[in-house]
Each structure stands twice: as C-alpha cells, then as structure tokens.
Coordinates of C-alpha atoms in Angstrom, one line a residue:
Chain A
M79 CA 285.9 282.0 -124.4
Y80 CA 283.6 284.9 -124.7
K81 CA 280.8 282.7 -126.1
S82 CA 280.9 280.3 -123.1
W83 CA 280.9 283.2 -120.6
K84 CA 277.7 284.5 -122.3
T85 CA 276.0 281.2 -121.7
V86 CA 277.2 280.8 -118.1
Q87 CA 276.5 284.4 -117.1
P88 CA 272.7 284.1 -116.5
Y89 CA 273.3 281.1 -114.2
I90 CA 275.8 283.0 -112.1
L91 CA 273.5 286.0 -111.9
A92 CA 270.6 283.9 -110.9
L93 CA 272.5 281.9 -108.4
P94 CA 272.2 284.1 -105.3
Q95 CA 268.4 284.3 -105.5
T96 CA 268.2 280.5 -106.1
L97 CA 270.3 279.9 -103.1
V98 CA 268.2 282.2 -100.9
F99 CA 265.1 280.2 -101.6
L100 CA 266.7 276.8 -101.6
L101 CA 268.3 277.5 -98.2
F102 CA 265.5 279.4 -96.5
L103 CA 262.3 278.1 -98.1
I104 CA 262.7 274.7 -99.7
F105 CA 265.1 273.1 -97.3
P106 CA 263.1 274.3 -94.2
I107 CA 259.9 272.9 -95.7
L108 CA 261.6 269.6 -96.4
M109 CA 262.7 269.6 -92.8
I110 CA 259.2 270.2 -91.7
L111 CA 258.0 267.3 -93.8
L112 CA 260.8 265.1 -92.3
V113 CA 260.2 266.1 -88.7
S114 CA 256.4 265.6 -89.1
F115 CA 257.1 261.9 -89.0
W116 CA 259.4 262.1 -86.0
E117 CA 258.4 261.3 -82.4
F118 CA 258.0 263.4 -79.4
N119 CA 259.3 262.0 -76.1
G120 CA 257.8 264.6 -73.8
Y121 CA 260.6 267.2 -73.9
T122 CA 262.3 266.9 -77.3
M123 CA 261.9 265.6 -80.8
V124 CA 263.4 262.2 -81.6
P125 CA 264.2 260.9 -85.1
G126 CA 262.0 258.0 -86.1
F127 CA 259.0 257.2 -88.3
T128 CA 255.5 257.5 -87.0
L129 CA 252.2 258.5 -88.5
S130 CA 250.7 259.3 -85.1
N131 CA 251.1 263.0 -85.6
Y132 CA 248.9 262.8 -88.6
T133 CA 246.4 260.4 -87.1
D134 CA 246.1 262.8 -84.2
I135 CA 245.2 265.6 -86.6
F136 CA 242.7 263.7 -88.6
T137 CA 240.9 262.0 -85.7
S138 CA 240.6 265.0 -83.4
D139 CA 237.5 267.2 -83.1
V140 CA 239.7 270.1 -82.0
Y141 CA 241.6 270.2 -85.3
L142 CA 238.4 270.0 -87.3
R143 CA 236.9 272.9 -85.4
T144 CA 240.1 274.9 -85.6
Y145 CA 240.2 274.5 -89.4
L146 CA 236.5 275.4 -89.8
N147 CA 237.1 278.5 -87.7
T148 CA 240.2 279.4 -89.8
F149 CA 238.1 278.9 -93.0
K150 CA 235.5 281.2 -91.5
Y151 CA 238.1 283.9 -91.0
V152 CA 239.4 283.4 -94.6
I153 CA 235.9 283.7 -96.1
L154 CA 234.9 286.7 -94.0
V155 CA 238.2 288.6 -94.5
W156 CA 238.2 287.8 -98.2
F157 CA 234.7 289.0 -98.6
F158 CA 235.1 292.3 -96.8
C159 CA 238.5 293.0 -98.4
L160 CA 237.0 292.5 -101.8
A161 CA 233.9 294.5 -100.9
I162 CA 236.1 297.4 -99.8
A163 CA 238.9 297.1 -102.4
F164 CA 236.8 296.9 -105.5
P165 CA 234.9 300.2 -105.0
V166 CA 238.1 301.9 -103.8
A167 CA 240.2 300.8 -106.7
Y168 CA 237.3 301.5 -109.1
F169 CA 236.9 305.0 -107.8
L170 CA 240.7 305.7 -108.1
A171 CA 241.0 304.2 -111.6
F172 CA 237.9 305.5 -113.3
H173 CA 236.7 308.6 -111.4
I174 CA 240.0 310.4 -110.7
Q175 CA 241.2 311.8 -114.0
N176 CA 244.0 313.9 -112.6
Q177 CA 247.0 311.6 -112.7
K178 CA 248.9 313.3 -109.9
L179 CA 245.8 313.2 -107.6
Q180 CA 245.4 309.6 -108.5
I181 CA 248.9 308.7 -107.4
I182 CA 248.5 310.7 -104.1
L183 CA 245.2 309.0 -103.3
F184 CA 246.7 305.6 -104.0
L185 CA 249.6 306.4 -101.8
I186 CA 247.2 307.3 -99.0
C187 CA 245.8 303.8 -99.3
T188 CA 249.3 302.2 -99.2
V189 CA 251.0 304.2 -96.5
P190 CA 249.6 302.2 -93.5
F191 CA 251.0 299.1 -95.1
W192 CA 254.5 300.5 -94.5
T193 CA 253.9 300.7 -90.8
S194 CA 254.0 298.1 -88.1
N195 CA 251.1 295.5 -88.0
I196 CA 251.3 295.2 -84.3
I197 CA 250.9 298.9 -83.8
R198 CA 248.0 299.0 -86.2
M199 CA 246.3 296.4 -84.1
I200 CA 247.0 298.0 -80.8
S201 CA 245.5 301.2 -82.2
W202 CA 242.1 299.5 -82.2
I203 CA 242.1 299.2 -78.4
P204 CA 241.1 302.9 -77.6
V205 CA 238.5 302.7 -80.4
L206 CA 236.8 299.3 -79.7
G207 CA 237.6 298.7 -76.0
K208 CA 235.0 298.6 -73.2
E209 CA 235.7 302.3 -72.5
G210 CA 236.6 303.0 -76.1
L211 CA 235.4 305.6 -78.5
I212 CA 232.6 303.6 -79.9
N213 CA 231.2 302.4 -76.6
S214 CA 231.5 305.8 -74.9
T215 CA 229.8 307.6 -77.8
L216 CA 226.9 305.1 -77.9
M217 CA 226.6 305.4 -74.1
S218 CA 226.5 309.1 -74.1
L219 CA 223.9 309.2 -76.9
N220 CA 221.9 306.8 -74.7
L221 CA 221.7 304.3 -77.5
I222 CA 223.0 301.5 -75.2
Q223 CA 223.1 301.2 -71.4
Q224 CA 225.9 298.6 -71.2
P225 CA 229.1 298.7 -73.2
I226 CA 229.1 296.3 -76.1
E227 CA 231.6 293.6 -75.1
W228 CA 232.1 291.8 -78.4
L229 CA 233.8 294.8 -80.1
L230 CA 237.2 293.8 -78.9
Y231 CA 238.7 290.4 -78.0
S232 CA 236.2 288.5 -80.2
D233 CA 235.9 287.0 -83.7
F234 CA 234.5 290.3 -84.8
A235 CA 237.7 292.1 -83.8
V236 CA 239.9 289.4 -85.4
V237 CA 238.1 289.8 -88.8
L238 CA 238.1 293.6 -88.5
G239 CA 241.8 293.6 -87.6
M240 CA 242.7 291.4 -90.6
V241 CA 240.6 293.4 -93.0
H242 CA 242.4 296.5 -91.7
L243 CA 245.8 294.9 -92.2
F244 CA 245.4 293.1 -95.4
N245 CA 243.0 295.2 -97.6
F246 CA 246.1 296.7 -99.3
F247 CA 246.9 293.3 -100.8
M248 CA 243.5 293.4 -102.6
I249 CA 243.5 297.0 -103.6
A250 CA 246.9 297.1 -105.3
P251 CA 246.3 294.2 -107.8
I252 CA 242.7 295.2 -108.5
F253 CA 243.8 298.8 -109.1
N254 CA 246.6 297.5 -111.4
S255 CA 244.2 295.5 -113.6
L256 CA 241.7 298.3 -113.7
M257 CA 244.3 300.7 -114.9
R258 CA 245.2 298.4 -117.7
I259 CA 241.7 298.3 -119.1
D260 CA 241.7 300.1 -122.5
R261 CA 239.4 303.1 -122.0
N262 CA 238.2 302.9 -125.6
L263 CA 236.4 299.7 -124.7
I264 CA 234.3 301.6 -122.3
T265 CA 233.6 304.4 -124.7
A266 CA 232.7 301.9 -127.4
A267 CA 230.3 300.2 -125.1
E268 CA 228.7 303.5 -124.1
D269 CA 228.3 304.4 -127.7
M270 CA 226.5 301.2 -128.3
G271 CA 224.1 302.2 -125.6
A272 CA 225.3 300.0 -122.7
S273 CA 224.2 301.0 -119.3
G274 CA 226.7 301.7 -116.5
W275 CA 225.7 298.4 -114.9
Q276 CA 226.2 296.5 -118.1
I277 CA 229.6 298.0 -118.6
L278 CA 230.6 297.0 -115.1
R279 CA 229.4 293.5 -115.5
E280 CA 230.4 292.7 -119.1
I281 CA 233.7 294.6 -119.4
I282 CA 235.2 295.8 -116.2
L283 CA 234.6 292.8 -114.0
P284 CA 236.0 290.2 -116.5
L285 CA 239.0 292.3 -117.1
A286 CA 239.5 292.9 -113.4
A287 CA 239.3 289.2 -112.6
P288 CA 243.0 288.5 -112.7
G289 CA 243.6 291.3 -110.2
I290 CA 240.9 290.0 -108.0
A291 CA 242.4 286.5 -108.2
I292 CA 245.9 287.7 -107.2
G293 CA 244.4 289.7 -104.3
S294 CA 242.4 286.6 -103.2
I295 CA 245.5 284.4 -103.2
F296 CA 247.3 286.9 -101.0
I297 CA 244.3 287.1 -98.6
V298 CA 244.0 283.3 -98.4
T299 CA 247.6 282.7 -97.7
L300 CA 247.9 285.6 -95.2
V301 CA 244.8 284.6 -93.2
M302 CA 245.5 280.8 -93.3
G303 CA 248.7 281.1 -91.4
E304 CA 247.8 284.1 -89.3
F305 CA 248.2 284.0 -85.5
V306 CA 249.2 287.5 -84.4
T307 CA 245.8 289.1 -85.0
V308 CA 244.1 286.1 -83.5
R309 CA 246.3 286.4 -80.4
L310 CA 246.0 290.2 -80.0
M311 CA 242.4 290.8 -81.1
G312 CA 240.8 287.5 -80.4
G313 CA 239.3 286.4 -77.2
G314 CA 240.5 283.3 -75.4
Q315 CA 238.3 281.0 -77.5
S316 CA 239.3 282.4 -80.9
A317 CA 241.2 279.7 -82.6
S318 CA 243.2 279.4 -85.9
V319 CA 245.6 276.9 -87.3
G320 CA 248.5 279.4 -87.1
K321 CA 247.8 280.0 -83.4
L322 CA 247.5 276.2 -82.8
I323 CA 250.9 275.6 -84.4
Q324 CA 252.4 278.4 -82.4
T325 CA 251.0 277.0 -79.2
Q326 CA 252.4 273.5 -80.0
I327 CA 255.8 275.1 -80.6
G328 CA 255.6 276.9 -77.3
S329 CA 255.3 273.5 -75.6
L330 CA 258.2 272.2 -77.9
Q331 CA 256.0 269.6 -79.7
Y332 CA 257.8 270.2 -82.9
P333 CA 256.7 266.9 -84.7
L334 CA 253.1 267.7 -84.1
A335 CA 253.5 271.3 -85.1
A336 CA 255.3 270.2 -88.2
A337 CA 252.5 267.7 -89.2
N338 CA 250.1 270.6 -88.7
A339 CA 252.1 272.8 -90.9
V340 CA 252.3 270.2 -93.6
V341 CA 248.5 269.9 -93.5
L342 CA 248.2 273.7 -93.5
L343 CA 250.5 274.0 -96.5
I344 CA 248.5 271.4 -98.5
V345 CA 245.2 273.0 -97.6
T346 CA 246.5 276.4 -98.7
L347 CA 247.9 275.1 -101.9
I348 CA 244.5 273.5 -102.7
L349 CA 242.8 276.8 -102.1
V350 CA 245.3 278.7 -104.3
S351 CA 245.1 276.2 -107.1
G352 CA 241.3 276.4 -106.9
I353 CA 241.6 280.2 -107.4
L354 CA 244.0 279.6 -110.3
R355 CA 241.7 277.2 -111.9
V356 CA 238.9 279.7 -112.0
V357 CA 241.0 282.7 -113.2
D358 CA 244.0 282.7 -115.5
I359 CA 246.4 285.2 -113.9
R360 CA 249.4 284.5 -116.2
K361 CA 248.8 287.7 -118.2
E362 CA 249.3 289.7 -115.1
L363 CA 252.6 288.3 -114.1
Chain B
M51 CA 235.3 316.5 -118.7
K52 CA 232.2 314.5 -118.0
K53 CA 229.5 315.7 -115.6
R54 CA 230.0 314.1 -112.2
S55 CA 227.4 311.5 -111.7
L56 CA 225.7 310.3 -108.5
S57 CA 228.0 307.3 -108.5
F58 CA 231.0 309.6 -108.2
Y59 CA 229.8 311.1 -105.0
L60 CA 228.7 307.8 -103.5
L61 CA 232.2 306.3 -104.3
A62 CA 233.9 309.4 -103.1
A63 CA 232.0 309.1 -99.8
F64 CA 232.9 305.4 -99.6
F65 CA 236.6 306.3 -100.2
G66 CA 236.5 308.9 -97.5
L67 CA 235.1 306.4 -95.0
F68 CA 237.7 303.9 -96.0
V69 CA 240.5 306.4 -95.4
L70 CA 238.9 307.1 -92.0
F71 CA 238.9 303.4 -91.3
L72 CA 242.6 303.1 -92.2
Y73 CA 243.9 306.1 -90.3
G74 CA 241.3 306.7 -87.6
P75 CA 242.7 304.2 -85.0
M76 CA 246.3 305.4 -85.7
I77 CA 245.3 309.0 -85.1
A78 CA 243.6 307.9 -81.9
I79 CA 246.9 306.4 -80.5
F80 CA 248.8 309.5 -81.7
M81 CA 246.6 311.6 -79.6
L82 CA 246.6 309.3 -76.6
S83 CA 250.4 309.2 -76.6
L84 CA 250.5 313.0 -76.1
Q85 CA 248.6 312.8 -72.7
G86 CA 249.9 314.1 -69.4
P87 CA 251.6 311.8 -66.8
D88 CA 248.3 310.5 -65.4
G89 CA 247.1 309.4 -68.8
N90 CA 245.2 306.2 -69.5
L91 CA 244.7 303.8 -72.3
T92 CA 241.4 305.2 -73.4
F93 CA 239.8 308.6 -74.1
P94 CA 239.2 311.2 -72.8
M95 CA 242.7 312.7 -72.9
R96 CA 244.1 313.5 -69.6
G97 CA 246.3 316.5 -70.0
F98 CA 248.7 317.2 -72.8
S99 CA 252.5 316.6 -72.8
V100 CA 255.3 314.7 -74.3
Y101 CA 255.8 312.8 -71.0
W102 CA 255.1 309.3 -72.5
L103 CA 257.2 309.9 -75.6
G104 CA 260.1 310.5 -73.2
Q105 CA 259.1 307.4 -71.1
V106 CA 259.8 305.2 -74.2
F107 CA 263.5 306.0 -73.9
Q108 CA 263.6 305.1 -70.2
E109 CA 264.4 301.5 -69.3
Q110 CA 261.2 299.6 -69.7
R111 CA 260.1 296.8 -67.5
V112 CA 260.4 294.4 -70.4
G113 CA 263.8 295.2 -71.6
S114 CA 265.2 298.0 -73.6
F115 CA 263.4 299.4 -76.6
T116 CA 266.5 301.2 -78.0
D117 CA 268.4 297.9 -78.3
A118 CA 265.6 296.3 -80.1
F119 CA 265.3 299.3 -82.4
Q120 CA 269.0 299.1 -83.2
R121 CA 268.7 295.5 -84.1
S122 CA 265.7 296.1 -86.3
L123 CA 267.6 299.0 -88.0
V124 CA 270.7 296.9 -88.7
L125 CA 268.6 293.9 -89.9
G126 CA 266.5 296.1 -92.1
L127 CA 269.6 297.7 -93.7
A128 CA 271.1 294.2 -94.3
V129 CA 267.8 293.0 -95.8
L130 CA 267.6 296.1 -98.0
L131 CA 271.1 295.6 -99.4
L132 CA 270.8 291.9 -99.9
S133 CA 267.3 292.1 -101.5
V134 CA 268.4 294.8 -103.9
I135 CA 271.6 293.0 -104.9
V136 CA 270.0 289.5 -105.2
S137 CA 267.0 290.7 -107.1
V138 CA 268.9 293.0 -109.5
L139 CA 271.3 290.1 -110.3
A140 CA 268.4 287.7 -110.9
G141 CA 266.6 290.4 -113.0
L142 CA 269.7 290.8 -115.2
A143 CA 269.8 287.0 -115.6
F144 CA 266.1 287.0 -116.7
R145 CA 266.9 289.4 -119.6
A146 CA 268.5 286.4 -121.3
R147 CA 266.9 283.0 -121.8
F148 CA 268.3 280.4 -119.6
R149 CA 267.3 276.9 -118.5
G150 CA 265.6 276.9 -115.2
A151 CA 264.3 280.4 -115.5
T152 CA 260.7 279.3 -115.1
F153 CA 261.7 277.1 -112.1
L154 CA 263.3 280.1 -110.4
F155 CA 260.4 282.3 -111.2
Y156 CA 257.9 280.0 -109.6
L157 CA 260.2 279.2 -106.7
T158 CA 260.4 282.9 -106.0
I159 CA 256.6 283.4 -106.3
S160 CA 255.9 280.4 -104.1
S161 CA 257.7 282.1 -101.3
L162 CA 254.7 284.5 -101.2
I163 CA 252.2 281.8 -101.2
V164 CA 253.6 279.7 -98.4
P165 CA 252.0 280.8 -95.1
S166 CA 254.5 282.8 -93.1
V167 CA 254.3 280.6 -90.0
L168 CA 255.7 277.7 -92.1
V169 CA 258.8 279.7 -93.0
S170 CA 259.4 280.5 -89.4
L171 CA 258.8 277.0 -88.1
G172 CA 260.8 275.4 -91.0
I173 CA 263.8 277.6 -90.4
G174 CA 263.5 277.0 -86.7
I175 CA 263.4 273.2 -87.2
A176 CA 266.2 273.3 -89.8
F177 CA 268.5 275.2 -87.4
Q178 CA 267.7 272.9 -84.6
V179 CA 268.3 269.7 -86.5
L180 CA 271.6 271.2 -87.8
G181 CA 272.5 272.1 -84.3
L182 CA 272.8 275.8 -85.0
E183 CA 271.6 278.6 -82.8
T184 CA 268.8 280.8 -84.1
N185 CA 269.6 284.5 -84.1
W186 CA 268.0 287.6 -85.6
F187 CA 271.0 288.1 -87.9
S188 CA 271.2 284.6 -89.2
S189 CA 267.9 282.7 -89.1
G190 CA 265.9 286.0 -88.8
L191 CA 267.8 287.5 -91.8
G192 CA 267.0 284.4 -93.9
A193 CA 263.3 284.5 -93.0
H194 CA 263.1 288.2 -93.9
L195 CA 264.7 287.5 -97.3
T196 CA 262.0 285.0 -98.2
W197 CA 259.5 287.8 -97.8
T198 CA 261.3 290.8 -99.3
V199 CA 263.2 289.2 -102.3
P200 CA 260.0 288.1 -104.1
F201 CA 258.6 291.6 -104.0
A202 CA 261.9 293.1 -105.0
F203 CA 262.3 290.6 -107.8
L204 CA 258.8 291.2 -109.3
I205 CA 259.5 295.0 -109.3
V206 CA 262.9 294.4 -111.0
L207 CA 261.3 292.3 -113.7
G208 CA 258.8 295.1 -114.3
V209 CA 261.6 297.6 -114.5
F210 CA 263.7 295.6 -117.0
N211 CA 260.6 294.9 -119.1
R212 CA 260.2 298.7 -119.7
F213 CA 264.0 299.2 -120.0
N214 CA 265.2 300.5 -123.3
P215 CA 268.2 298.4 -124.3
S216 CA 269.5 300.9 -127.0
Y217 CA 271.6 302.8 -124.4
E218 CA 273.4 299.6 -123.5
E219 CA 274.0 298.6 -127.1
A220 CA 275.4 302.1 -127.8
A221 CA 277.8 301.7 -124.8
R222 CA 278.8 298.3 -126.0
D223 CA 279.3 299.5 -129.6
L224 CA 281.7 302.1 -128.2
G225 CA 283.7 299.2 -126.6
A226 CA 282.5 299.3 -123.0
T227 CA 282.7 296.0 -121.1
D228 CA 279.6 294.4 -119.6
T229 CA 280.6 295.5 -116.1
R230 CA 281.3 299.0 -117.2
T231 CA 278.0 299.2 -119.1
F232 CA 276.2 298.0 -116.0
W233 CA 277.8 300.6 -113.6
E234 CA 277.7 303.5 -116.0
I235 CA 274.5 303.0 -118.0
V236 CA 272.1 300.4 -116.5
L237 CA 272.5 301.2 -112.8
P238 CA 272.0 305.0 -113.1
L239 CA 268.9 304.3 -115.2
I240 CA 267.3 301.9 -112.7
A241 CA 268.5 303.8 -109.6
P242 CA 265.1 305.5 -108.9
S243 CA 263.3 302.1 -108.9
L244 CA 266.1 300.8 -106.6
V245 CA 265.2 303.4 -104.1
G246 CA 261.6 302.2 -104.1
I247 CA 262.7 298.6 -103.8
G248 CA 265.1 299.4 -101.0
L249 CA 262.3 301.2 -99.1
L250 CA 259.9 298.3 -99.6
A251 CA 262.5 295.8 -98.4
F252 CA 263.5 297.8 -95.4
T253 CA 260.0 298.5 -94.2
L254 CA 258.8 294.9 -94.8
S255 CA 261.8 293.8 -92.7
Y256 CA 261.5 296.5 -90.1
D257 CA 257.8 295.6 -89.4
E258 CA 258.0 291.8 -90.0
F259 CA 256.7 289.8 -87.2
T260 CA 255.4 286.3 -88.1
R261 CA 258.4 285.0 -90.0
T262 CA 260.7 286.2 -87.2
S263 CA 258.6 285.2 -84.3
L264 CA 259.9 281.7 -83.7
I265 CA 263.5 282.2 -84.7
S266 CA 264.8 285.5 -83.4
G267 CA 266.8 283.7 -80.8
Q268 CA 267.9 285.4 -77.5
N269 CA 267.4 289.0 -78.7
N270 CA 264.1 290.4 -80.0
T271 CA 263.6 292.6 -83.0
L272 CA 261.5 295.7 -82.5
P273 CA 258.1 294.2 -83.5
L274 CA 258.7 291.2 -81.2
E275 CA 259.6 293.6 -78.4
I276 CA 256.4 295.6 -79.0
F277 CA 254.4 292.4 -79.1
G278 CA 255.9 291.4 -75.7
M279 CA 254.9 294.8 -74.3
T280 CA 251.3 294.4 -75.3
T281 CA 250.8 291.9 -72.5
N282 CA 253.0 293.7 -69.9
V283 CA 252.7 297.4 -70.4
T284 CA 249.4 299.0 -69.7
S285 CA 250.3 302.7 -69.9
P286 CA 250.3 305.1 -72.8
A287 CA 254.0 304.4 -73.2
L288 CA 252.9 301.6 -75.5
Y289 CA 251.0 304.1 -77.7
A290 CA 254.0 306.4 -77.5
L291 CA 256.2 303.7 -78.8
G292 CA 253.7 303.1 -81.6
T293 CA 253.7 306.7 -82.5
L294 CA 257.4 306.9 -82.6
T295 CA 257.9 303.9 -84.8
T296 CA 255.2 305.1 -87.1
L297 CA 256.7 308.5 -87.4
F298 CA 260.0 306.8 -88.2
S299 CA 258.3 304.8 -91.0
F300 CA 256.7 308.0 -92.3
T301 CA 260.1 309.8 -92.3
L302 CA 261.6 306.9 -94.3
I303 CA 258.8 307.1 -96.9
I304 CA 259.3 310.8 -97.3
L305 CA 263.1 310.4 -97.6
A306 CA 262.6 307.7 -100.2
F307 CA 260.2 309.8 -102.1
V308 CA 262.6 312.7 -102.1
G309 CA 265.4 310.3 -103.2
F310 CA 263.2 309.0 -106.0
Q311 CA 262.5 312.6 -107.2
V312 CA 266.2 313.5 -107.1
F313 CA 267.3 310.5 -109.1
S314 CA 264.5 310.9 -111.7
K315 CA 265.4 314.6 -112.2
R316 CA 269.0 313.8 -112.7
Q317 CA 268.0 311.2 -115.2
Q318 CA 266.0 313.7 -117.2
Q319 CA 268.9 316.1 -117.6

C-alpha cells in the first residue's frame, strides 16, 4: 500500500500544473489550429475546411511587409536591449564588490518591471511629445526651430518603448550567468598576462552566452506578438503581426486571425530553435 | 581592493544613464499628476495640488476606475494563491523521478515562449467554440496562470535544488507523516521564497494586458481600463491614475520585502 502511494504521489502532485497548461495553453493552441482551416461568412466563423486563410497570408504583400516590419522591431529591440543589458549586468557583477549594494542596484533595475506596462508607455508622452521635455529643451536652446515630430508616434518610439519595457528580460539572465563565473578564472587569466579585452572576449563572453541566449529568446517572443506598444507608441502606419491579428479579431475574422497566429507561432519557434542551435542553454535551466 | 579603473567610471556613468532612462519618464508623470486644476499633459507644471489624484476617484467618463481596480485586486490574489499552490505541488513532485517529468518541464517553459497574443486568441476561440462566455475570472484567470505559473515553477525548482533534505529525514525518522513533515518542516523553510513568488505572481497578473486583452469579457481589468482611457482621457487624471497604481505596486514590493525579512529572521532563530 505504502509503496504504491509513493509511486503515484508525484503524478498527483504534478497534476494541477499539467492541467493548467493542457487546458489554457495546449487546448487553445489546438483550437487555433483547427479554426485556422474554418471559413468566415462575413459575420461569424463556420466549421469547414479551407486553405484560403493561409493562401491569403502567403500571397499578400501586406502580410509580407508586416512580417518584415515586425522582424525590424525584433532585431532593433534585441540589439539595443543587449547593448544596454550587457554593460549594466557586467558593471553589477564585476565592479560592485559590496554584496548588499549589488542587490540594491539590481533591484533598482527590476522595480519598473513590477509596474504597469501601459503606464510606463504613457510616461513617455510628456517626454517625447511635440511639446514634450526633449523638444522644448532643444527649442529653448535654439538647436531646432521646429519640434521633432518623429520622437513620438513613430517606429522610433515603438522601439524605444519596447527597449524600455523589455530590457529587464535581458539583464536578469545575463546577470545570472555572469555571477556564476568562477572569479578564479579571471584571476588566472590576469596572472597569465591577458589584457582586459582578452578576458572579456575569451572568458566572460563565452560563459555569458547562455544568459544572452535566454534573454534573446524572451525578447524575440515578446516582440513578435507585441501589439500594445505598437498601438500606443506607433503612428498609424506602424504595423506588426500582433496588431494585425488584433485588428482581424476586432472585425471578428477569427479564422484569418487564427491562421495568422499559427504562422506567427511557427516563425517564433523557428527563431527560438535557431537561438538554441547556436547556444546550449541547458546548463542554465 | 583593486584600484578603480577608467572602465569602472565609464560603466558607472552608463549605469546612471540607464537608471535615468528607466525612471525618468515615470518621475515626469508623477510630477505632472501633482499639478493644479488647470494642468495639462505636458510641462511646464501649472500649479501644485492633489486635485487630479482626487479626480481619479470621481466617476470617469469611461467607467469607474475603482471597480476595475477591485477586479484586478481579486484576480491578482486568486492568481497568487493558485500559482503558489500549483507550482509548489509540482516542485514537490519534481523532487522524485517520475515519468513525464521532462514533458511537464518543457510544457511549462513553452508557455513563456508562445507569444502572449496567441494565448489570448486561443482561449478566446476555445471559449467561443465551447459556447462559454469569457470573463475576467474564468478565461482571464486561465490566461494569467499561463504567464505566472512558469515563473513560479522555475523559482520553486531553484528553491528545492538548494533545499537541505536532512531536516525532513529527521522528521520522518521521528515518525512524522508526509503531510505533517510538509506543514511543519518544509513549508516554514520555503516560506520566504513563497513570499517572493506570491509577489511576482500578483504583480504579473495585476499588470497583465496582452493575455487578458481579448478575453476579459464584459468587465475590464485595471490595465484594460487604463488602456481604454489613453484614447479618451486627455487630462492629467490619466497620469494621476498611473501614479496611484505605481505607488500601489511600490507598496506591495516594500510589504513583500518586509515579509521576506521577517520570515528569514524567524528561520535563523
């Protein structure tokens, strides 16, 4: 009796979590897949089997341009998040010796992540707007005569907003891998006469790679499906796959939105597996 | 202590700029929400008062903020409880080997890799096909769990990895049942981490937008309400609302931090 309870126990304990994801992740995705082959009769979705939702996507210019624009966001946001996160994490991990100060500074980087994304985006309005801080400062210094229009409601603002929102997802994993680096390795390299640059390139970067990869996966998946930032910070012509899907749902075209979502999921998974192929992250998990 | 090099100062300056980038805009709306009644959406500040903070609690043109706040609060607490329970149970399961463990692990992680809009659309379609009505406490709750449970689970795994099993073994040797060992030994030992997980789950839920956006049903959660306001409200009341919810988040972080300290202290004694 006791023996059999011991073997069953882990399954019972793991059951709630399995159910959560089967019900709210796997089942919905299967439904998306199913509905993506359904038809749309002008006001509701109708069960059936058609490939027209997919042929629409693969033959239309609009979709191609939207995907290219989304990739542009992904690459820019990824690049700037990495360019910010690595020096910040490096500074925290290697230049702050006092552990208490290190924790406090790391918390300072994470606190905004605990607050509302929408509010964080709205906060850019008084800074970037036409009469915002940047424009009025530049005007009063006589550096510009006209307010710069592209600061807000533009692709620039979208990328800035996403970098602002998502950099934490890059900082945390990189900081984590940097903290795990055995400090003796660096001392040894120094003793052997390696320069600071050599240490960074030969020791720190390779050991930080898994952290960078995890951060990159987060950035890619967050930006690929993003539509709130594009909505709030982008101008009318800023397009992303997420926004497209949301617009289609707005007009109740569920089958088309579902087909789009399937393509989005496949593209995202290809990008993620590409990252995983370059860097082995299993040690970090 | 090594001599501080040039790179230290350069990186310190970079870090300072980064912190300014993170907090600057937020400070700007804090200041603007403290303007006088004829305040505007941009600087310079016109007067100084708490007029707009008070305005938030008046009936807004786009519905009531307090109702949305209550909904988000209840939802956040439900998500907190469920995330902690579900992830701790799964964490306990992962301490033994069982078939399907790898599957469950990747299933959980994959929830972070699937773009949020898919979760929202998928649950929306699933509810529609099944003929169920979407609501913040049903479909919304499920969507939030797909976001909070993976984080909670990863932290729980880390906690149990560092967990010293000798206390449990001692309890068992003295004849305690599994349940009793859990309540009297394991739970008190992991309690400080649970505070952290709870805070994470609550704030992730409290601020969640994308996963809820398509499936909140008739009644909005707070982030959805605020999103709606961005197109309608063009007064500093919007900033004031931002200030208030941010202060609420800060208060929670401080409370959780204090809670963590209290639990850790008690453990050391």
